[in-house]
Amino acid sequence: MFKRKIYDKLLEWKNESDGRTALLVEGARRIGKSTVVEEFAKNEYESYILIDFSRASKAVKSLFEDTSDLNYLFLQMQLQYKVDLHERKSLIVFDEVQQCPLARQAIKALVQDHRYDYVETGSLISIKRNVRDILIPSEERKISMYPMDYEEFLWAIGDTTTTPLLKRIFDAGKPIGDQIHRKLLRDFRLYMLVGGMPQAVNEYIETNNLGKVDQIKRDILNLYADDFKKIDSTGKLSYLFDAIPAQLNKNASRYQVSGVLKEERAESVLELIAELKDSRTVLVSYHANDPNAGMANNKDLGKFKLFLCDTGLFTTLMFKDRDFTENIIYEKLLSDKLSTNLGYLYENVVAQTLSTNGYELFYHTFMNGKTRRNYEVDFILARRNKICPLEIKSSGYKTHASLDAFSKKFSDRILSKYLVYTKDFSKDEDVIGLPIYLVQFL
């Protein structure tokens, strides 16, 4: 199993909760939720039962139709799974719990009983049809899990030295030299291509073949497409998802729904966008109408941009019109020689990194009344009672007109401002030129 940071959060929950709450691990499919939770169960408890509701029998699911006799419920669990449960020393895992809403509802009674600990995992958890007829337990604590971040990817390939080095570079705030920078950037591009889906990472480690890695990612994208059909039989959800790279490539001020679904507007598909967001396959960045420390209070739900939860999947989705992504494309992407504007690819990895670090995603666009020019700041972070704007460049150009115009307009709100790009660390007066591989430390 790959080392994952969320393991420490599971351990923290176990020690702090002492069985007073259940833990719900939410995330997209195939990001490794079940694997890390089972590893946690093996290491931290005397015994455990893992109920995979995507495969569980009707007999097992029916146990949760009546939880008035918990002694009978636990007896049946032990008989079905041939595992002895020990009071306060065993864990019961409800895997893919969205497939059995009554099991999720039973959490209230199970936690109050306090004999065992409970961890739930699920994808598409918040879809209304899965929860509309049940009482969501207040005893449920939620944590989000994401694909492997860059540090976890490096751990997987046996590199434990690069991240501490990068942190020292970030803290020093000084250039490191062209030769070292080029190597670090090339290594980070490899992560952007492979991505953080454990299956894809494992395929890369075993075969060192990006074509085979691409096929794994296509299989995952097809799995997501099947999930979308179950949620929305009209196919609109799939269209919205597949069009994400093309929409970002247009460099428009928002996701243009009408360009994907004829005669539809953003306001008419808000429920579909919410379902995409809840599936954790997509990251949503909302327009902050008044960028300040409380951006969540003035976000525009009808003006948004969409990103994929995993940049490796994004890379494959960019070339979905081909039967496979040829190794030559990966080679050119890796060396930054593909003749196309890849700004939107870099935007996606920044969105993924910020989300993994716990930030909500916001951006801002505005027009200069005198020049009639449109400006856009790609991401805005809230820090204390100030904000930090980020402008993303896929090249080494050090121009930052949007960042300058934004900073002039909101000068009293700015804490720090960053130009995220593919060059070495630099400072242009009060603008910090930040190499893309250092965004993880913001």
PDB file of N, CA, C and O in Angstrom, residues 4-68:
ATOM      1  N   ARG A   4      -0.114   7.192   2.686  1.00  0.00           N
ATOM      2  CA  ARG A   4      -1.055   8.292   2.452  1.00  0.00           C
ATOM      3  C   ARG A   4      -1.179   9.148   3.714  1.00  0.00           C
ATOM      4  O   ARG A   4      -1.261   8.638   4.834  1.00  0.00           O
ATOM      5  N   LYS A   5      -1.248  10.443   3.513  1.00  0.00           N
ATOM      6  CA  LYS A   5      -1.307  11.376   4.642  1.00  0.00           C
ATOM      7  C   LYS A   5      -2.593  11.237   5.449  1.00  0.00           C
ATOM      8  O   LYS A   5      -2.611  11.529   6.649  1.00  0.00           O
ATOM      9  N   ILE A   6      -3.658  10.793   4.797  1.00  0.00           N
ATOM     10  CA  ILE A   6      -4.935  10.707   5.502  1.00  0.00           C
ATOM     11  C   ILE A   6      -4.890   9.667   6.615  1.00  0.00           C
ATOM     12  O   ILE A   6      -5.717   9.700   7.533  1.00  0.00           O
ATOM     13  N   TYR A   7      -3.927   8.757   6.571  1.00  0.00           N
ATOM     14  CA  TYR A   7      -3.790   7.754   7.630  1.00  0.00           C
ATOM     15  C   TYR A   7      -3.629   8.445   8.987  1.00  0.00           C
ATOM     16  O   TYR A   7      -4.216   8.023   9.981  1.00  0.00           O
ATOM     17  N   ASP A   8      -2.844   9.511   9.031  1.00  0.00           N
ATOM     18  CA  ASP A   8      -2.643  10.231  10.292  1.00  0.00           C
ATOM     19  C   ASP A   8      -3.935  10.857  10.782  1.00  0.00           C
ATOM     20  O   ASP A   8      -4.172  10.952  11.993  1.00  0.00           O
ATOM     21  N   LYS A   9      -4.801  11.289   9.854  1.00  0.00           N
ATOM     22  CA  LYS A   9      -6.091  11.852  10.252  1.00  0.00           C
ATOM     23  C   LYS A   9      -7.009  10.774  10.811  1.00  0.00           C
ATOM     24  O   LYS A   9      -7.783  11.025  11.746  1.00  0.00           O
ATOM     25  N   LEU A  10      -6.930   9.576  10.245  1.00  0.00           N
ATOM     26  CA  LEU A  10      -7.702   8.455  10.791  1.00  0.00           C
ATOM     27  C   LEU A  10      -7.251   8.143  12.217  1.00  0.00           C
ATOM     28  O   LEU A  10      -8.073   7.921  13.114  1.00  0.00           O
ATOM     29  N   LEU A  11      -5.953   8.138  12.417  1.00  0.00           N
ATOM     30  CA  LEU A  11      -5.412   7.847  13.738  1.00  0.00           C
ATOM     31  C   LEU A  11      -5.787   8.937  14.734  1.00  0.00           C
ATOM     32  O   LEU A  11      -6.141   8.651  15.896  1.00  0.00           O
ATOM     33  N   GLU A  12      -5.751  10.179  14.288  1.00  0.00           N
ATOM     34  CA  GLU A  12      -6.150  11.301  15.149  1.00  0.00           C
ATOM     35  C   GLU A  12      -7.610  11.181  15.555  1.00  0.00           C
ATOM     36  O   GLU A  12      -7.979  11.403  16.715  1.00  0.00           O
ATOM     37  N   TRP A  13      -8.462  10.824  14.592  1.00  0.00           N
ATOM     38  CA  TRP A  13      -9.885  10.622  14.907  1.00  0.00           C
ATOM     39  C   TRP A  13     -10.058   9.515  15.938  1.00  0.00           C
ATOM     40  O   TRP A  13     -10.820   9.665  16.902  1.00  0.00           O
ATOM     41  N   LYS A  14      -9.363   8.390  15.766  1.00  0.00           N
ATOM     42  CA  LYS A  14      -9.496   7.267  16.691  1.00  0.00           C
ATOM     43  C   LYS A  14      -9.135   7.680  18.113  1.00  0.00           C
ATOM     44  O   LYS A  14      -9.858   7.369  19.079  1.00  0.00           O
ATOM     45  N   ASN A  15      -8.041   8.404  18.248  1.00  0.00           N
ATOM     46  CA  ASN A  15      -7.573   8.784  19.586  1.00  0.00           C
ATOM     47  C   ASN A  15      -8.438   9.855  20.231  1.00  0.00           C
ATOM     48  O   ASN A  15      -8.667   9.835  21.440  1.00  0.00           O
ATOM     49  N   GLU A  16      -8.930  10.797  19.418  1.00  0.00           N
ATOM     50  CA  GLU A  16      -9.727  11.896  19.977  1.00  0.00           C
ATOM     51  C   GLU A  16     -11.176  11.515  20.199  1.00  0.00           C
ATOM     52  O   GLU A  16     -11.800  11.916  21.175  1.00  0.00           O
ATOM     53  N   SER A  17     -11.729  10.730  19.278  1.00  0.00           N
ATOM     54  CA  SER A  17     -13.158  10.421  19.346  1.00  0.00           C
ATOM     55  C   SER A  17     -13.480   9.374  20.393  1.00  0.00           C
ATOM     56  O   SER A  17     -14.501   9.466  21.087  1.00  0.00           O
ATOM     57  N   ASP A  18     -12.628   8.369  20.516  1.00  0.00           N
ATOM     58  CA  ASP A  18     -12.868   7.258  21.425  1.00  0.00           C
ATOM     59  C   ASP A  18     -14.269   6.670  21.236  1.00  0.00           C
ATOM     60  O   ASP A  18     -14.984   6.372  22.183  1.00  0.00           O
ATOM     61  N   GLY A  19     -14.656   6.529  19.972  1.00  0.00           N
ATOM     62  CA  GLY A  19     -15.928   5.884  19.667  1.00  0.00           C
ATOM     63  C   GLY A  19     -17.161   6.750  19.782  1.00  0.00           C
ATOM     64  O   GLY A  19     -18.283   6.270  19.597  1.00  0.00           O
ATOM     65  N   ARG A  20     -16.986   8.045  20.080  1.00  0.00           N
ATOM     66  CA  ARG A  20     -18.155   8.920  20.243  1.00  0.00           C
ATOM     67  C   ARG A  20     -18.706   9.400  18.903  1.00  0.00           C
ATOM     68  O   ARG A  20     -19.806   9.941  18.838  1.00  0.00           O
ATOM     69  N   THR A  21     -17.917   9.252  17.836  1.00  0.00           N
ATOM     70  CA  THR A  21     -18.389   9.598  16.494  1.00  0.00           C
ATOM     71  C   THR A  21     -17.934   8.518  15.519  1.00  0.00           C
ATOM     72  O   THR A  21     -16.943   7.804  15.779  1.00  0.00           O
ATOM     73  N   ALA A  22     -18.662   8.393  14.422  1.00  0.00           N
ATOM     74  CA  ALA A  22     -18.190   7.600  13.291  1.00  0.00           C
ATOM     75  C   ALA A  22     -17.468   8.547  12.338  1.00  0.00           C
ATOM     76  O   ALA A  22     -17.681   9.761  12.367  1.00  0.00           O
ATOM     77  N   LEU A  23     -16.620   7.985  11.496  1.00  0.00           N
ATOM     78  CA  LEU A  23     -15.867   8.800  10.548  1.00  0.00           C
ATOM     79  C   LEU A  23     -16.296   8.445   9.133  1.00  0.00           C
ATOM     80  O   LEU A  23     -16.293   7.274   8.749  1.00  0.00           O
ATOM     81  N   LEU A  24     -16.674   9.458   8.354  1.00  0.00           N
ATOM     82  CA  LEU A  24     -17.046   9.274   6.955  1.00  0.00           C
ATOM     83  C   LEU A  24     -15.939   9.836   6.075  1.00  0.00           C
ATOM     84  O   LEU A  24     -15.646  11.033   6.107  1.00  0.00           O
ATOM     85  N   VAL A  25     -15.303   8.971   5.297  1.00  0.00           N
ATOM     86  CA  VAL A  25     -14.236   9.374   4.378  1.00  0.00           C
ATOM     87  C   VAL A  25     -14.849   9.519   2.991  1.00  0.00           C
ATOM     88  O   VAL A  25     -15.244   8.537   2.366  1.00  0.00           O
ATOM     89  N   GLU A  26     -14.932  10.758   2.527  1.00  0.00           N
ATOM     90  CA  GLU A  26     -15.533  11.045   1.228  1.00  0.00           C
ATOM     91  C   GLU A  26     -14.448  11.285   0.188  1.00  0.00           C
ATOM     92  O   GLU A  26     -13.403  11.859   0.481  1.00  0.00           O
ATOM     93  N   GLY A  27     -14.731  10.888  -1.034  1.00  0.00           N
ATOM     94  CA  GLY A  27     -13.792  11.136  -2.122  1.00  0.00           C
ATOM     95  C   GLY A  27     -14.231  10.449  -3.388  1.00  0.00           C
ATOM     96  O   GLY A  27     -15.123   9.593  -3.373  1.00  0.00           O
ATOM     97  N   ALA A  28     -13.609  10.830  -4.493  1.00  0.00           N
ATOM     98  CA  ALA A  28     -13.939  10.220  -5.780  1.00  0.00           C
ATOM     99  C   ALA A  28     -13.566   8.737  -5.768  1.00  0.00           C
ATOM    100  O   ALA A  28     -12.772   8.275  -4.944  1.00  0.00           O
ATOM    101  N   ARG A  29     -14.132   7.998  -6.683  1.00  0.00           N
ATOM    102  CA  ARG A  29     -13.805   6.586  -6.796  1.00  0.00           C
ATOM    103  C   ARG A  29     -12.372   6.407  -7.286  1.00  0.00           C
ATOM    104  O   ARG A  29     -11.844   7.229  -8.026  1.00  0.00           O
ATOM    105  N   ARG A  30     -11.762   5.320  -6.831  1.00  0.00           N
ATOM    106  CA  ARG A  30     -10.423   4.901  -7.240  1.00  0.00           C
ATOM    107  C   ARG A  30      -9.297   5.793  -6.717  1.00  0.00           C
ATOM    108  O   ARG A  30      -8.217   5.813  -7.309  1.00  0.00           O
ATOM    109  N   ILE A  31      -9.545   6.514  -5.639  1.00  0.00           N
ATOM    110  CA  ILE A  31      -8.457   7.320  -5.078  1.00  0.00           C
ATOM    111  C   ILE A  31      -7.770   6.609  -3.913  1.00  0.00           C
ATOM    112  O   ILE A  31      -6.809   7.131  -3.348  1.00  0.00           O
ATOM    113  N   GLY A  32      -8.279   5.423  -3.534  1.00  0.00           N
ATOM    114  CA  GLY A  32      -7.615   4.637  -2.503  1.00  0.00           C
ATOM    115  C   GLY A  32      -8.258   4.675  -1.130  1.00  0.00           C
ATOM    116  O   GLY A  32      -7.619   4.298  -0.142  1.00  0.00           O
ATOM    117  N   LYS A  33      -9.530   5.090  -1.050  1.00  0.00           N
ATOM    118  CA  LYS A  33     -10.210   5.182   0.249  1.00  0.00           C
ATOM    119  C   LYS A  33     -10.261   3.826   0.954  1.00  0.00           C
ATOM    120  O   LYS A  33      -9.869   3.696   2.112  1.00  0.00           O
ATOM    121  N   SER A  34     -10.766   2.828   0.252  1.00  0.00           N
ATOM    122  CA  SER A  34     -10.943   1.502   0.861  1.00  0.00           C
ATOM    123  C   SER A  34      -9.609   0.913   1.293  1.00  0.00           C
ATOM    124  O   SER A  34      -9.500   0.309   2.369  1.00  0.00           O
ATOM    125  N   THR A  35      -8.581   1.097   0.474  1.00  0.00           N
ATOM    126  CA  THR A  35      -7.266   0.525   0.766  1.00  0.00           C
ATOM    127  C   THR A  35      -6.679   1.092   2.040  1.00  0.00           C
ATOM    128  O   THR A  35      -6.205   0.352   2.917  1.00  0.00           O
ATOM    129  N   VAL A  36      -6.710   2.417   2.181  1.00  0.00           N
ATOM    130  CA  VAL A  36      -6.091   3.029   3.360  1.00  0.00           C
ATOM    131  C   VAL A  36      -6.911   2.748   4.613  1.00  0.00           C
ATOM    132  O   VAL A  36      -6.342   2.528   5.703  1.00  0.00           O
ATOM    133  N   VAL A  37      -8.235   2.707   4.491  1.00  0.00           N
ATOM    134  CA  VAL A  37      -9.068   2.416   5.660  1.00  0.00           C
ATOM    135  C   VAL A  37      -8.856   0.978   6.127  1.00  0.00           C
ATOM    136  O   VAL A  37      -8.767   0.706   7.333  1.00  0.00           O
ATOM    137  N   GLU A  38      -8.740   0.034   5.199  1.00  0.00           N
ATOM    138  CA  GLU A  38      -8.505  -1.356   5.606  1.00  0.00           C
ATOM    139  C   GLU A  38      -7.117  -1.517   6.228  1.00  0.00           C
ATOM    140  O   GLU A  38      -6.951  -2.270   7.197  1.00  0.00           O
ATOM    141  N   GLU A  39      -6.133  -0.814   5.695  1.00  0.00           N
ATOM    142  CA  GLU A  39      -4.797  -0.861   6.294  1.00  0.00           C
ATOM    143  C   GLU A  39      -4.824  -0.303   7.710  1.00  0.00           C
ATOM    144  O   GLU A  39      -4.193  -0.855   8.631  1.00  0.00           O
ATOM    145  N   PHE A  40      -5.573   0.767   7.894  1.00  0.00           N
ATOM    146  CA  PHE A  40      -5.773   1.366   9.221  1.00  0.00           C
ATOM    147  C   PHE A  40      -6.434   0.362  10.155  1.00  0.00           C
ATOM    148  O   PHE A  40      -6.020   0.205  11.316  1.00  0.00           O
ATOM    149  N   ALA A  41      -7.452  -0.341   9.675  1.00  0.00           N
ATOM    150  CA  ALA A  41      -8.157  -1.335  10.499  1.00  0.00           C
ATOM    151  C   ALA A  41      -7.223  -2.463  10.915  1.00  0.00           C
ATOM    152  O   ALA A  41      -7.237  -2.911  12.074  1.00  0.00           O
ATOM    153  N   LYS A  42      -6.397  -2.923   9.994  1.00  0.00           N
ATOM    154  CA  LYS A  42      -5.467  -4.020  10.293  1.00  0.00           C
ATOM    155  C   LYS A  42      -4.436  -3.621  11.345  1.00  0.00           C
ATOM    156  O   LYS A  42      -4.098  -4.409  12.238  1.00  0.00           O
ATOM    157  N   ASN A  43      -3.955  -2.393  11.236  1.00  0.00           N
ATOM    158  CA  ASN A  43      -2.846  -1.962  12.091  1.00  0.00           C
ATOM    159  C   ASN A  43      -3.278  -1.475  13.467  1.00  0.00           C
ATOM    160  O   ASN A  43      -2.530  -1.620  14.440  1.00  0.00           O
ATOM    161  N   GLU A  44      -4.469  -0.902  13.568  1.00  0.00           N
ATOM    162  CA  GLU A  44      -4.843  -0.174  14.784  1.00  0.00           C
ATOM    163  C   GLU A  44      -5.890  -0.870  15.634  1.00  0.00           C
ATOM    164  O   GLU A  44      -6.234  -0.370  16.708  1.00  0.00           O
ATOM    165  N   TYR A  45      -6.416  -2.016  15.191  1.00  0.00           N
ATOM    166  CA  TYR A  45      -7.458  -2.723  15.943  1.00  0.00           C
ATOM    167  C   TYR A  45      -7.126  -4.209  16.051  1.00  0.00           C
ATOM    168  O   TYR A  45      -6.390  -4.758  15.218  1.00  0.00           O
ATOM    169  N   GLU A  46      -7.689  -4.840  17.074  1.00  0.00           N
ATOM    170  CA  GLU A  46      -7.484  -6.283  17.234  1.00  0.00           C
ATOM    171  C   GLU A  46      -8.195  -7.074  16.146  1.00  0.00           C
ATOM    172  O   GLU A  46      -7.717  -8.124  15.721  1.00  0.00           O
ATOM    173  N   SER A  47      -9.349  -6.575  15.712  1.00  0.00           N
ATOM    174  CA  SER A  47     -10.074  -7.221  14.616  1.00  0.00           C
ATOM    175  C   SER A  47     -10.932  -6.183  13.915  1.00  0.00           C
ATOM    176  O   SER A  47     -11.181  -5.095  14.449  1.00  0.00           O
ATOM    177  N   TYR A  48     -11.380  -6.521  12.721  1.00  0.00           N
ATOM    178  CA  TYR A  48     -12.263  -5.610  11.985  1.00  0.00           C
ATOM    179  C   TYR A  48     -13.137  -6.403  11.029  1.00  0.00           C
ATOM    180  O   TYR A  48     -12.803  -7.521  10.613  1.00  0.00           O
ATOM    181  N   ILE A  49     -14.270  -5.806  10.700  1.00  0.00           N
ATOM    182  CA  ILE A  49     -15.150  -6.322   9.653  1.00  0.00           C
ATOM    183  C   ILE A  49     -15.313  -5.233   8.612  1.00  0.00           C
ATOM    184  O   ILE A  49     -15.636  -4.091   8.951  1.00  0.00           O
ATOM    185  N   LEU A  50     -15.045  -5.567   7.371  1.00  0.00           N
ATOM    186  CA  LEU A  50     -15.251  -4.621   6.277  1.00  0.00           C
ATOM    187  C   LEU A  50     -16.433  -5.096   5.441  1.00  0.00           C
ATOM    188  O   LEU A  50     -16.381  -6.182   4.856  1.00  0.00           O
ATOM    189  N   ILE A  51     -17.487  -4.288   5.428  1.00  0.00           N
ATOM    190  CA  ILE A  51     -18.677  -4.605   4.630  1.00  0.00           C
ATOM    191  C   ILE A  51     -18.660  -3.744   3.385  1.00  0.00           C
ATOM    192  O   ILE A  51     -18.841  -2.520   3.459  1.00  0.00           O
ATOM    193  N   ASP A  52     -18.406  -4.346   2.242  1.00  0.00           N
ATOM    194  CA  ASP A  52     -18.413  -3.642   0.965  1.00  0.00           C
ATOM    195  C   ASP A  52     -19.832  -3.697   0.412  1.00  0.00           C
ATOM    196  O   ASP A  52     -20.265  -4.718  -0.109  1.00  0.00           O
ATOM    197  N   PHE A  53     -20.555  -2.587   0.531  1.00  0.00           N
ATOM    198  CA  PHE A  53     -21.966  -2.584   0.145  1.00  0.00           C
ATOM    199  C   PHE A  53     -22.175  -2.635  -1.368  1.00  0.00           C
ATOM    200  O   PHE A  53     -23.297  -2.838  -1.823  1.00  0.00           O
ATOM    201  N   SER A  54     -21.114  -2.470  -2.132  1.00  0.00           N
ATOM    202  CA  SER A  54     -21.256  -2.659  -3.573  1.00  0.00           C
ATOM    203  C   SER A  54     -21.312  -4.142  -3.929  1.00  0.00           C
ATOM    204  O   SER A  54     -21.716  -4.510  -5.035  1.00  0.00           O
ATOM    205  N   ARG A  55     -20.916  -4.995  -2.969  1.00  0.00           N
ATOM    206  CA  ARG A  55     -20.924  -6.438  -3.211  1.00  0.00           C
ATOM    207  C   ARG A  55     -21.718  -7.212  -2.169  1.00  0.00           C
ATOM    208  O   ARG A  55     -21.953  -8.413  -2.330  1.00  0.00           O
ATOM    209  N   ALA A  56     -22.111  -6.566  -1.081  1.00  0.00           N
ATOM    210  CA  ALA A  56     -22.763  -7.259   0.036  1.00  0.00           C
ATOM    211  C   ALA A  56     -24.053  -7.936  -0.406  1.00  0.00           C
ATOM    212  O   ALA A  56     -24.776  -7.453  -1.285  1.00  0.00           O
ATOM    213  N   SER A  57     -24.349  -9.056   0.216  1.00  0.00           N
ATOM    214  CA  SER A  57     -25.565  -9.808  -0.102  1.00  0.00           C
ATOM    215  C   SER A  57     -26.795  -9.090   0.441  1.00  0.00           C
ATOM    216  O   SER A  57     -26.701  -8.201   1.298  1.00  0.00           O
ATOM    217  N   LYS A  58     -27.941  -9.493  -0.062  1.00  0.00           N
ATOM    218  CA  LYS A  58     -29.191  -8.935   0.446  1.00  0.00           C
ATOM    219  C   LYS A  58     -29.355  -9.229   1.925  1.00  0.00           C
ATOM    220  O   LYS A  58     -29.916  -8.420   2.678  1.00  0.00           O
ATOM    221  N   ALA A  59     -28.868 -10.387   2.350  1.00  0.00           N
ATOM    222  CA  ALA A  59     -28.978 -10.763   3.760  1.00  0.00           C
ATOM    223  C   ALA A  59     -28.232  -9.782   4.654  1.00  0.00           C
ATOM    224  O   ALA A  59     -28.717  -9.402   5.728  1.00  0.00           O
ATOM    225  N   VAL A  60     -27.043  -9.370   4.198  1.00  0.00           N
ATOM    226  CA  VAL A  60     -26.264  -8.417   4.986  1.00  0.00           C
ATOM    227  C   VAL A  60     -26.948  -7.052   4.998  1.00  0.00           C
ATOM    228  O   VAL A  60     -27.094  -6.418   6.047  1.00  0.00           O
ATOM    229  N   LYS A  61     -27.394  -6.589   3.844  1.00  0.00           N
ATOM    230  CA  LYS A  61     -28.048  -5.274   3.776  1.00  0.00           C
ATOM    231  C   LYS A  61     -29.333  -5.244   4.600  1.00  0.00           C
ATOM    232  O   LYS A  61     -29.671  -4.226   5.209  1.00  0.00           O
ATOM    233  N   SER A  62     -30.030  -6.356   4.629  1.00  0.00           N
ATOM    234  CA  SER A  62     -31.302  -6.400   5.359  1.00  0.00           C
ATOM    235  C   SER A  62     -31.111  -6.298   6.865  1.00  0.00           C
ATOM    236  O   SER A  62     -32.061  -5.976   7.594  1.00  0.00           O
ATOM    237  N   LEU A  63     -29.898  -6.556   7.353  1.00  0.00           N
ATOM    238  CA  LEU A  63     -29.637  -6.451   8.792  1.00  0.00           C
ATOM    239  C   LEU A  63     -29.901  -5.042   9.310  1.00  0.00           C
ATOM    240  O   LEU A  63     -30.211  -4.854  10.490  1.00  0.00           O
ATOM    241  N   PHE A  64     -29.798  -4.050   8.434  1.00  0.00           N
ATOM    242  CA  PHE A  64     -29.920  -2.657   8.867  1.00  0.00           C
ATOM    243  C   PHE A  64     -31.349  -2.121   8.746  1.00  0.00           C
ATOM    244  O   PHE A  64     -31.586  -0.947   9.023  1.00  0.00           O
ATOM    245  N   GLU A  65     -32.263  -2.974   8.350  1.00  0.00           N
ATOM    246  CA  GLU A  65     -33.663  -2.564   8.279  1.00  0.00           C
ATOM    247  C   GLU A  65     -34.282  -2.427   9.659  1.00  0.00           C
ATOM    248  O   GLU A  65     -35.261  -1.703   9.844  1.00  0.00           O
ATOM    249  N   ASP A  66     -33.698  -3.115  10.643  1.00  0.00           N
ATOM    250  CA  ASP A  66     -34.203  -3.044  12.018  1.00  0.00           C
ATOM    251  C   ASP A  66     -33.009  -3.114  12.964  1.00  0.00           C
ATOM    252  O   ASP A  66     -32.355  -4.150  13.073  1.00  0.00           O
ATOM    253  N   THR A  67     -32.706  -2.006  13.617  1.00  0.00           N
ATOM    254  CA  THR A  67     -31.550  -1.961  14.515  1.00  0.00           C
ATOM    255  C   THR A  67     -31.979  -1.923  15.983  1.00  0.00           C
ATOM    256  O   THR A  67     -31.220  -1.474  16.846  1.00  0.00           O
ATOM    257  N   SER A  68     -33.184  -2.415  16.260  1.00  0.00           N
ATOM    258  CA  SER A  68     -33.671  -2.412  17.648  1.00  0.00           C
ATOM    259  C   SER A  68     -32.944  -3.437  18.512  1.00  0.00           C
ATOM    260  O   SER A  68     -32.879  -3.295  19.732  1.00  0.00           O
TER     261      SER A  68
END
